[in-house]
mmCIF file of C-alpha atoms and ligand atoms in Angstrom:
data_model
loop_
_atom_site.group_PDB
_atom_site.id
_atom_site.type_symbol
_atom_site.label_atom_id
_atom_site.label_comp_id
_atom_site.label_asym_id
_atom_site.label_seq_id
_atom_site.Cartn_x
_atom_site.Cartn_y
_atom_site.Cartn_z
ATOM 1 C CA UNK A 1 211.547 141.866 126.416
ATOM 2 C CA UNK A 2 213.975 142.540 129.274
ATOM 3 C CA UNK A 3 215.234 145.790 127.760
ATOM 4 C CA UNK A 4 211.755 147.339 127.704
ATOM 5 C CA UNK A 5 211.395 150.562 129.695
ATOM 6 C CA UNK A 6 208.038 149.812 131.317
ATOM 7 C CA UNK A 7 208.086 152.921 133.489
ATOM 8 C CA UNK A 8 208.446 155.159 130.442
ATOM 9 C CA UNK A 9 205.542 153.370 128.719
ATOM 10 C CA UNK A 10 203.270 153.664 131.771
ATOM 11 C CA UNK A 11 204.169 157.332 132.185
ATOM 12 C CA UNK A 12 203.258 158.064 128.590
ATOM 13 C CA UNK A 13 199.933 156.172 128.953
ATOM 14 C CA UNK A 14 199.189 158.162 132.102
ATOM 15 C CA UNK A 15 199.959 161.405 130.303
ATOM 16 C CA UNK A 16 197.521 160.436 127.574
ATOM 17 C CA UNK A 17 194.714 159.063 129.731
ATOM 18 C CA UNK A 18 195.041 160.539 133.222
ATOM 19 C CA UNK A 19 192.467 163.280 133.696
ATOM 20 C CA UNK A 20 195.016 166.053 134.257
ATOM 21 C CA UNK A 21 196.359 167.426 131.054
ATOM 22 C CA UNK A 22 195.146 164.592 128.855
ATOM 23 C CA UNK A 23 194.615 165.910 125.379
ATOM 24 C CA UNK A 24 194.475 163.083 122.902
ATOM 25 C CA UNK A 25 191.760 160.872 124.357
ATOM 26 C CA UNK A 26 188.208 161.304 125.508
ATOM 27 C CA UNK A 27 188.955 160.640 129.160
ATOM 28 C CA UNK A 28 185.426 161.433 130.363
ATOM 29 C CA UNK A 29 183.630 158.673 128.491
ATOM 30 C CA UNK A 30 181.458 156.223 130.378
ATOM 31 C CA UNK A 31 180.086 156.353 133.888
ATOM 32 C CA UNK A 32 180.619 154.666 137.248
ATOM 33 C CA UNK A 33 178.517 151.620 138.164
ATOM 34 C CA UNK A 34 175.456 152.932 139.985
ATOM 35 C CA UNK A 35 173.454 149.728 140.423
ATOM 36 C CA UNK A 36 175.538 149.123 143.564
ATOM 37 C CA UNK A 37 174.778 152.488 145.238
ATOM 38 C CA UNK A 38 178.031 152.680 147.214
ATOM 39 C CA UNK A 39 180.109 152.389 144.011
ATOM 40 C CA UNK A 40 178.469 155.536 142.654
ATOM 41 C CA UNK A 41 180.219 157.575 145.401
ATOM 42 C CA UNK A 42 183.684 157.095 143.861
ATOM 43 C CA UNK A 43 185.453 160.002 142.151
ATOM 44 C CA UNK A 44 185.178 158.884 138.502
ATOM 45 C CA UNK A 45 188.302 160.671 137.284
ATOM 46 C CA UNK A 46 190.908 158.632 139.142
ATOM 47 C CA UNK A 47 193.404 156.642 137.100
ATOM 48 C CA UNK A 48 196.104 154.271 138.297
ATOM 49 C CA UNK A 49 198.241 151.564 136.774
ATOM 50 C CA UNK A 50 200.870 149.169 138.135
ATOM 51 C CA UNK A 51 202.959 146.583 136.295
ATOM 52 C CA UNK A 52 205.116 143.962 137.994
ATOM 53 C CA UNK A 53 207.741 141.907 136.212
ATOM 54 C CA UNK A 54 208.818 138.441 137.259
ATOM 55 C CA UNK A 55 212.162 139.854 138.418
ATOM 56 C CA UNK A 56 210.249 141.735 141.140
ATOM 57 C CA UNK A 57 210.463 145.196 139.571
ATOM 58 C CA UNK A 58 207.326 147.318 140.067
ATOM 59 C CA UNK A 59 206.319 150.211 137.800
ATOM 60 C CA UNK A 60 203.411 152.452 138.783
ATOM 61 C CA UNK A 61 201.673 155.683 137.778
ATOM 62 C CA UNK A 62 198.795 157.857 138.976
ATOM 63 C CA UNK A 63 196.448 156.475 141.634
ATOM 64 C CA UNK A 64 198.159 153.059 141.701
ATOM 65 C CA UNK A 65 198.108 153.014 145.500
ATOM 66 C CA UNK A 66 194.491 154.077 146.053
ATOM 67 C CA UNK A 67 192.300 151.128 147.154
ATOM 68 C CA UNK A 68 189.161 150.445 145.109
ATOM 69 C CA UNK A 69 186.425 147.827 144.936
ATOM 70 C CA UNK A 70 187.740 144.977 142.801
ATOM 71 C CA UNK A 71 184.281 143.394 142.314
ATOM 72 C CA UNK A 72 184.354 140.630 139.676
ATOM 73 C CA UNK A 73 188.148 140.520 139.621
ATOM 74 C CA UNK A 74 187.836 138.712 142.964
ATOM 75 C CA UNK A 75 186.145 135.808 141.181
ATOM 76 C CA UNK A 76 189.601 134.654 140.048
ATOM 77 C CA UNK A 77 191.065 134.119 143.560
ATOM 78 C CA UNK A 78 187.778 132.379 144.485
ATOM 79 C CA UNK A 79 188.214 130.102 141.458
ATOM 80 C CA UNK A 80 191.832 129.333 142.373
ATOM 81 C CA UNK A 81 190.857 128.441 145.934
ATOM 82 C CA UNK A 82 187.919 126.265 144.837
ATOM 83 C CA UNK A 83 190.190 124.481 142.330
ATOM 84 C CA UNK A 84 192.735 123.879 145.067
ATOM 85 C CA UNK A 85 190.007 122.230 147.133
ATOM 86 C CA UNK A 86 188.168 120.140 144.524
ATOM 87 C CA UNK A 87 188.732 120.699 140.785
ATOM 88 C CA UNK A 88 186.433 117.836 139.734
ATOM 89 C CA UNK A 89 183.507 119.284 141.638
ATOM 90 C CA UNK A 90 184.083 122.755 140.155
ATOM 91 C CA UNK A 91 184.136 121.532 136.549
ATOM 92 C CA UNK A 92 181.168 119.213 137.092
ATOM 93 C CA UNK A 93 179.054 122.139 138.236
ATOM 94 C CA UNK A 94 179.980 124.739 135.604
ATOM 95 C CA UNK A 95 181.245 125.003 132.058
ATOM 96 C CA UNK A 96 184.206 126.811 130.469
ATOM 97 C CA UNK A 97 182.476 128.465 127.511
ATOM 98 C CA UNK A 98 182.258 132.220 126.904
ATOM 99 C CA UNK A 99 178.740 133.372 127.701
ATOM 100 C CA UNK A 100 178.384 136.077 125.043
ATOM 101 C CA UNK A 101 175.911 137.637 127.469
ATOM 102 C CA UNK A 102 175.910 140.141 130.304
ATOM 103 C CA UNK A 103 177.623 139.006 133.516
ATOM 104 C CA UNK A 104 174.284 138.803 135.341
ATOM 105 C CA UNK A 105 172.161 137.313 132.560
ATOM 106 C CA UNK A 106 169.333 135.013 133.652
ATOM 107 C CA UNK A 107 167.850 133.569 130.496
ATOM 108 C CA UNK A 108 170.890 131.502 129.446
ATOM 109 C CA UNK A 109 171.030 129.958 132.915
ATOM 110 C CA UNK A 110 167.444 128.761 132.696
ATOM 111 C CA UNK A 111 167.927 127.469 129.164
ATOM 112 C CA UNK A 112 171.027 125.549 130.343
ATOM 113 C CA UNK A 113 169.308 124.081 133.390
ATOM 114 C CA UNK A 114 171.165 125.954 136.106
ATOM 115 C CA UNK A 115 174.704 125.178 134.891
ATOM 116 C CA UNK A 116 176.712 128.436 134.566
ATOM 117 C CA UNK A 117 178.561 128.942 131.302
ATOM 118 C CA UNK A 118 181.798 129.698 133.161
ATOM 119 C CA UNK A 119 183.164 130.603 136.623
ATOM 120 C CA UNK A 120 183.636 134.313 135.826
ATOM 121 C CA UNK A 121 180.007 135.309 135.268
ATOM 122 C CA UNK A 122 177.948 135.948 138.393
ATOM 123 C CA UNK A 123 176.196 132.561 138.287
ATOM 124 C CA UNK A 124 179.542 130.757 138.132
ATOM 125 C CA UNK A 125 180.996 132.739 141.024
ATOM 126 C CA UNK A 126 177.880 132.061 143.100
ATOM 127 C CA UNK A 127 178.478 128.325 142.588
ATOM 128 C CA UNK A 128 182.136 128.842 143.585
ATOM 129 C CA UNK A 129 180.932 130.478 146.822
ATOM 130 C CA UNK A 130 178.639 127.505 147.389
ATOM 131 C CA UNK A 131 181.614 125.125 146.925
ATOM 132 C CA UNK A 132 183.665 127.131 149.450
ATOM 133 C CA UNK A 133 180.840 127.167 151.996
ATOM 134 C CA UNK A 134 180.457 123.384 151.760
ATOM 135 C CA UNK A 135 184.188 122.681 151.991
ATOM 136 C CA UNK A 136 185.474 125.212 154.530
ATOM 137 C CA UNK A 137 184.751 125.699 158.223
ATOM 138 C CA UNK A 138 185.126 129.497 158.031
ATOM 139 C CA UNK A 139 184.745 130.293 154.318
ATOM 140 C CA UNK A 140 185.073 134.092 154.492
ATOM 141 C CA UNK A 141 188.165 134.036 156.730
ATOM 142 C CA UNK A 142 189.800 131.218 154.763
ATOM 143 C CA UNK A 143 189.081 132.951 151.465
ATOM 144 C CA UNK A 144 190.796 136.122 152.691
ATOM 145 C CA UNK A 145 193.672 134.111 154.172
ATOM 146 C CA UNK A 146 194.207 132.671 150.689
ATOM 147 C CA UNK A 147 194.184 136.185 149.190
ATOM 148 C CA UNK A 148 196.771 137.220 151.803
ATOM 149 C CA UNK A 149 198.980 134.346 150.672
ATOM 150 C CA UNK A 150 198.562 135.357 147.004
ATOM 151 C CA UNK A 151 199.211 139.042 147.617
ATOM 152 C CA UNK A 152 201.725 138.809 150.454
ATOM 153 C CA UNK A 153 199.661 141.518 152.121
ATOM 154 C CA UNK A 154 197.728 140.757 155.297
ATOM 155 C CA UNK A 155 195.916 144.096 155.128
ATOM 156 C CA UNK A 156 193.741 143.120 152.147
ATOM 157 C CA UNK A 157 190.109 143.030 153.235
ATOM 158 C CA UNK A 158 186.569 143.783 152.096
ATOM 159 C CA UNK A 159 184.616 146.996 152.484
ATOM 160 C CA UNK A 160 181.573 146.167 154.586
ATOM 161 C CA UNK A 161 179.661 149.270 153.395
ATOM 162 C CA UNK A 162 180.042 148.183 149.768
ATOM 163 C CA UNK A 163 179.069 144.609 150.687
ATOM 164 C CA UNK A 164 175.910 145.785 152.473
ATOM 165 C CA UNK A 165 175.074 148.167 149.665
ATOM 166 C CA UNK A 166 175.277 145.331 147.129
ATOM 167 C CA UNK A 167 173.444 142.894 149.411
ATOM 168 C CA UNK A 168 170.549 145.308 149.804
ATOM 169 C CA UNK A 169 170.184 145.571 146.043
ATOM 170 C CA UNK A 170 171.128 142.065 144.930
ATOM 171 C CA UNK A 171 167.747 141.060 143.592
ATOM 172 C CA UNK A 172 169.167 139.828 140.332
ATOM 173 C CA UNK A 173 171.922 137.765 141.979
ATOM 174 C CA UNK A 174 169.240 136.393 144.324
ATOM 175 C CA UNK A 175 167.279 135.355 141.237
ATOM 176 C CA UNK A 176 170.373 133.613 139.807
ATOM 177 C CA UNK A 177 171.145 131.722 143.002
ATOM 178 C CA UNK A 178 167.517 130.680 143.527
ATOM 179 C CA UNK A 179 167.208 129.514 139.939
ATOM 180 C CA UNK A 180 170.324 127.356 140.369
ATOM 181 C CA UNK A 181 168.994 126.070 143.694
ATOM 182 C CA UNK A 182 165.846 124.918 141.902
ATOM 183 C CA UNK A 183 168.055 122.906 139.527
ATOM 184 C CA UNK A 184 170.036 121.382 142.426
ATOM 185 C CA UNK A 185 173.254 123.276 141.597
ATOM 186 C CA UNK A 186 173.340 125.231 144.901
ATOM 187 C CA UNK A 187 173.714 123.071 148.018
ATOM 188 C CA UNK A 188 173.605 125.685 150.784
ATOM 189 C CA UNK A 189 171.051 128.344 151.673
ATOM 190 C CA UNK A 190 170.818 131.049 148.963
ATOM 191 C CA UNK A 191 171.133 133.801 151.619
ATOM 192 C CA UNK A 192 174.377 132.310 152.901
ATOM 193 C CA UNK A 193 175.777 132.107 149.373
ATOM 194 C CA UNK A 194 174.835 135.738 148.669
ATOM 195 C CA UNK A 195 176.400 136.905 151.949
ATOM 196 C CA UNK A 196 179.737 135.360 150.972
ATOM 197 C CA UNK A 197 179.472 136.514 147.347
ATOM 198 C CA UNK A 198 179.008 140.216 148.219
ATOM 199 C CA UNK A 199 181.966 140.098 150.635
ATOM 200 C CA UNK A 200 184.062 138.480 147.923
ATOM 201 C CA UNK A 201 183.116 141.213 145.430
ATOM 202 C CA UNK A 202 183.604 144.004 148.014
ATOM 203 C CA UNK A 203 187.312 143.095 148.246
ATOM 204 C CA UNK A 204 189.414 146.249 148.149
ATOM 205 C CA UNK A 205 192.877 146.473 146.656
ATOM 206 C CA UNK A 206 195.161 148.965 144.998
ATOM 207 C CA UNK A 207 196.543 148.425 141.502
ATOM 208 C CA UNK A 208 199.903 147.577 143.073
ATOM 209 C CA UNK A 209 198.355 144.908 145.315
ATOM 210 C CA UNK A 210 196.273 143.501 142.462
ATOM 211 C CA UNK A 211 199.183 143.163 140.072
ATOM 212 C CA UNK A 212 201.106 141.285 142.761
ATOM 213 C CA UNK A 213 198.116 139.071 143.646
ATOM 214 C CA UNK A 214 197.763 137.927 140.039
ATOM 215 C CA UNK A 215 201.516 137.526 139.591
ATOM 216 C CA UNK A 216 201.424 133.760 140.097
ATOM 217 C CA UNK A 217 199.368 133.457 136.909
ATOM 218 C CA UNK A 218 202.306 134.933 134.997
ATOM 219 C CA UNK A 219 204.827 132.920 136.999
ATOM 220 C CA UNK A 220 203.710 129.288 136.554
ATOM 221 C CA UNK A 221 201.903 129.260 139.894
ATOM 222 C CA UNK A 222 204.609 130.862 142.061
ATOM 223 C CA UNK A 223 203.812 134.099 143.873
ATOM 224 C CA UNK A 224 205.884 137.140 142.952
ATOM 225 C CA UNK A 225 206.431 138.224 146.545
ATOM 226 C CA UNK A 226 207.861 135.022 148.049
ATOM 227 C CA UNK A 227 208.107 132.521 145.185
ATOM 228 C CA UNK A 228 205.820 130.007 146.913
ATOM 229 C CA UNK A 229 204.082 127.522 144.585
ATOM 230 C CA UNK A 230 200.388 128.100 145.339
ATOM 231 C CA UNK A 231 198.925 126.565 142.181
ATOM 232 C CA UNK A 232 200.152 123.776 139.895
ATOM 233 C CA UNK A 233 201.179 124.798 136.367
ATOM 234 C CA UNK A 234 198.254 123.076 134.697
ATOM 235 C CA UNK A 235 195.767 124.938 136.911
ATOM 236 C CA UNK A 236 197.410 128.234 136.010
ATOM 237 C CA UNK A 237 197.174 127.439 132.298
ATOM 238 C CA UNK A 238 193.480 126.636 132.644
ATOM 239 C CA UNK A 239 192.628 129.709 134.700
ATOM 240 C CA UNK A 240 194.457 131.859 132.145
ATOM 241 C CA UNK A 241 192.490 130.188 129.342
ATOM 242 C CA UNK A 242 189.215 130.922 131.147
ATOM 243 C CA UNK A 243 190.246 134.553 131.723
ATOM 244 C CA UNK A 244 191.144 134.886 128.039
ATOM 245 C CA UNK A 245 187.818 133.520 126.811
ATOM 246 C CA UNK A 246 185.446 134.625 129.603
ATOM 247 C CA UNK A 247 187.070 137.445 131.601
ATOM 248 C CA UNK A 248 185.147 140.263 129.911
ATOM 249 C CA UNK A 249 181.702 138.688 129.442
ATOM 250 C CA UNK A 250 180.238 139.805 126.128
ATOM 251 C CA UNK A 251 183.372 141.824 125.403
ATOM 252 C CA UNK A 252 185.889 138.972 125.708
ATOM 253 C CA UNK A 253 186.477 138.969 121.951
ATOM 254 C CA UNK A 254 187.077 142.726 121.933
ATOM 255 C CA UNK A 255 189.624 142.477 124.758
ATOM 256 C CA UNK A 256 191.470 139.601 123.038
ATOM 257 C CA UNK A 257 191.442 141.580 119.796
ATOM 258 C CA UNK A 258 192.567 144.929 121.220
ATOM 259 C CA UNK A 259 194.837 143.855 124.108
ATOM 260 C CA UNK A 260 195.739 140.224 123.429
ATOM 261 C CA UNK A 261 196.260 139.070 127.019
ATOM 262 C CA UNK A 262 194.236 136.992 129.500
ATOM 263 C CA UNK A 263 192.559 139.315 131.981
ATOM 264 C CA UNK A 264 189.657 140.037 134.264
ATOM 265 C CA UNK A 265 187.556 143.152 134.802
ATOM 266 C CA UNK A 266 185.258 144.356 137.576
ATOM 267 C CA UNK A 267 182.501 146.971 137.761
ATOM 268 C CA UNK A 268 184.632 148.947 140.236
ATOM 269 C CA UNK A 269 186.607 149.961 137.117
ATOM 270 C CA UNK A 270 189.620 147.694 137.631
ATOM 271 C CA UNK A 271 191.188 145.360 135.085
ATOM 272 C CA UNK A 272 194.035 142.893 135.626
ATOM 273 C CA UNK A 273 195.885 141.301 132.737
ATOM 274 C CA UNK A 274 198.871 139.021 132.655
ATOM 275 C CA UNK A 275 201.489 138.113 130.113
ATOM 276 C CA UNK A 276 202.692 134.635 131.084
ATOM 277 C CA UNK A 277 206.418 134.572 131.805
ATOM 278 C CA UNK A 278 206.709 138.385 131.612
ATOM 279 C CA UNK A 279 204.436 140.519 133.792
ATOM 280 C CA UNK A 280 201.184 141.118 135.621
ATOM 281 C CA UNK A 281 199.479 144.502 135.191
ATOM 282 C CA UNK A 282 196.521 146.194 136.906
ATOM 283 C CA UNK A 283 194.757 149.363 135.823
ATOM 284 C CA UNK A 284 191.929 151.286 137.454
ATOM 285 C CA UNK A 285 189.619 153.954 136.073
ATOM 286 C CA UNK A 286 186.040 153.879 137.429
ATOM 287 C CA UNK A 287 184.117 155.000 134.329
ATOM 288 C CA UNK A 288 182.659 151.939 132.577
ATOM 289 C CA UNK A 289 181.585 151.292 129.014
ATOM 290 C CA UNK A 290 178.140 149.883 128.245
ATOM 291 C CA UNK A 291 179.374 146.304 128.826
ATOM 292 C CA UNK A 292 180.519 147.080 132.377
ATOM 293 C CA UNK A 293 184.262 147.176 131.635
ATOM 294 C CA UNK A 294 186.526 150.142 132.438
ATOM 295 C CA UNK A 295 186.529 152.435 129.423
ATOM 296 C CA UNK A 296 190.033 153.834 129.943
ATOM 297 C CA UNK A 297 191.320 150.591 131.467
ATOM 298 C CA UNK A 298 190.727 148.800 128.161
ATOM 299 C CA UNK A 299 192.352 151.682 126.284
ATOM 300 C CA UNK A 300 195.352 151.764 128.632
ATOM 301 C CA UNK A 301 196.051 148.055 128.195
ATOM 302 C CA UNK A 302 195.608 148.359 124.443
ATOM 303 C CA UNK A 303 198.223 151.132 124.401
ATOM 304 C CA UNK A 304 200.506 149.026 126.639
ATOM 305 C CA UNK A 305 200.652 145.921 124.442
ATOM 306 C CA UNK A 306 200.792 148.025 121.267
ATOM 307 C CA UNK A 307 203.810 149.894 122.625
ATOM 308 C CA UNK A 308 205.526 146.715 123.886
ATOM 309 C CA UNK A 309 204.764 145.017 120.589
ATOM 310 C CA UNK A 310 203.954 141.647 122.184
ATOM 311 C CA UNK A 311 200.735 139.860 123.045
ATOM 312 C CA UNK A 312 200.213 136.171 123.780
ATOM 313 C CA UNK A 313 199.276 135.778 120.113
HETATM 314 N N1 LIG B 401 179.309 142.339 142.450
HETATM 315 C C1 LIG B 401 179.012 142.591 141.064
HETATM 316 C C2 LIG B 401 177.688 141.969 140.669
HETATM 317 O O1 LIG B 401 177.366 140.932 141.131
HETATM 318 C C3 LIG B 401 180.132 142.067 140.217
HETATM 319 C C4 LIG B 401 179.926 142.307 138.759
HETATM 320 C C5 LIG B 401 181.159 142.709 138.015
HETATM 321 O O2 LIG B 401 182.117 143.225 138.568
HETATM 322 N N2 LIG B 401 181.125 142.537 136.705
HETATM 323 O O3 LIG B 401 176.947 142.480 139.910
#
């Protein structure tokens, strides 16, 4: 695939889907997430995309360098860090099955006695935060230090306004964490877990930073920016498998069917996908479909793999 002109492909996707001059697609479908009030303030018509190859080449279009709230995409770095600390504990406390339900569903968690279906739904990420709090002296700082190592960018941080906005309206996540506490699957105080969780989800990055951050998942555990081995190959394979089966909640099948790559979405409108041994790609468009995944982000990645003619399948 080395002869592929990625920049040309991204430019043609941008022409089709970017709000200016787009003719072929319904670029106004869906709406921004409003259940976190601060996310509703974003201009919904922004569109950015950045693709990074293992040779270090970067291809970007549109608003690829505008920071946005990565939300659930940040669950993947949290998973990588928790697995680095204690993989046995992580897999004892959660499963690796697709949930087939909304990312914040409660009923399955009660039915399954407080054991999250997977690390990429909210319940799973809350347990990951609990693991980090138990294991680390300064969990928030150490989490962001890990993200700096993944991204090669010390400026990556969280947006405190978004974090507070989510914290003030996190009644459902509070219900999830309390339910798990009642089953003994949360070891720290629920408030402490929620405080870390909202600052994880309020992580801000651009598409360019995100594509680089996820690059090690395409590169057998070595970062794209300095080639450091930050995760063993087997961990990378497993995280990719979990992203493939669980990264889009009750739309994981649709994403596998239409795009054919492991990936992860967030309600800020971002999606990251990787093609092992080839590239890492991030797209951002804030309008979401009814499942909470970026409407145009899904479409953009579908156009990308269709044009390249390769998926992991
Ligand atoms: N912070 C969001 C929440 O807990 C993350 C959800 C998402 O991005 N899918 O609801």
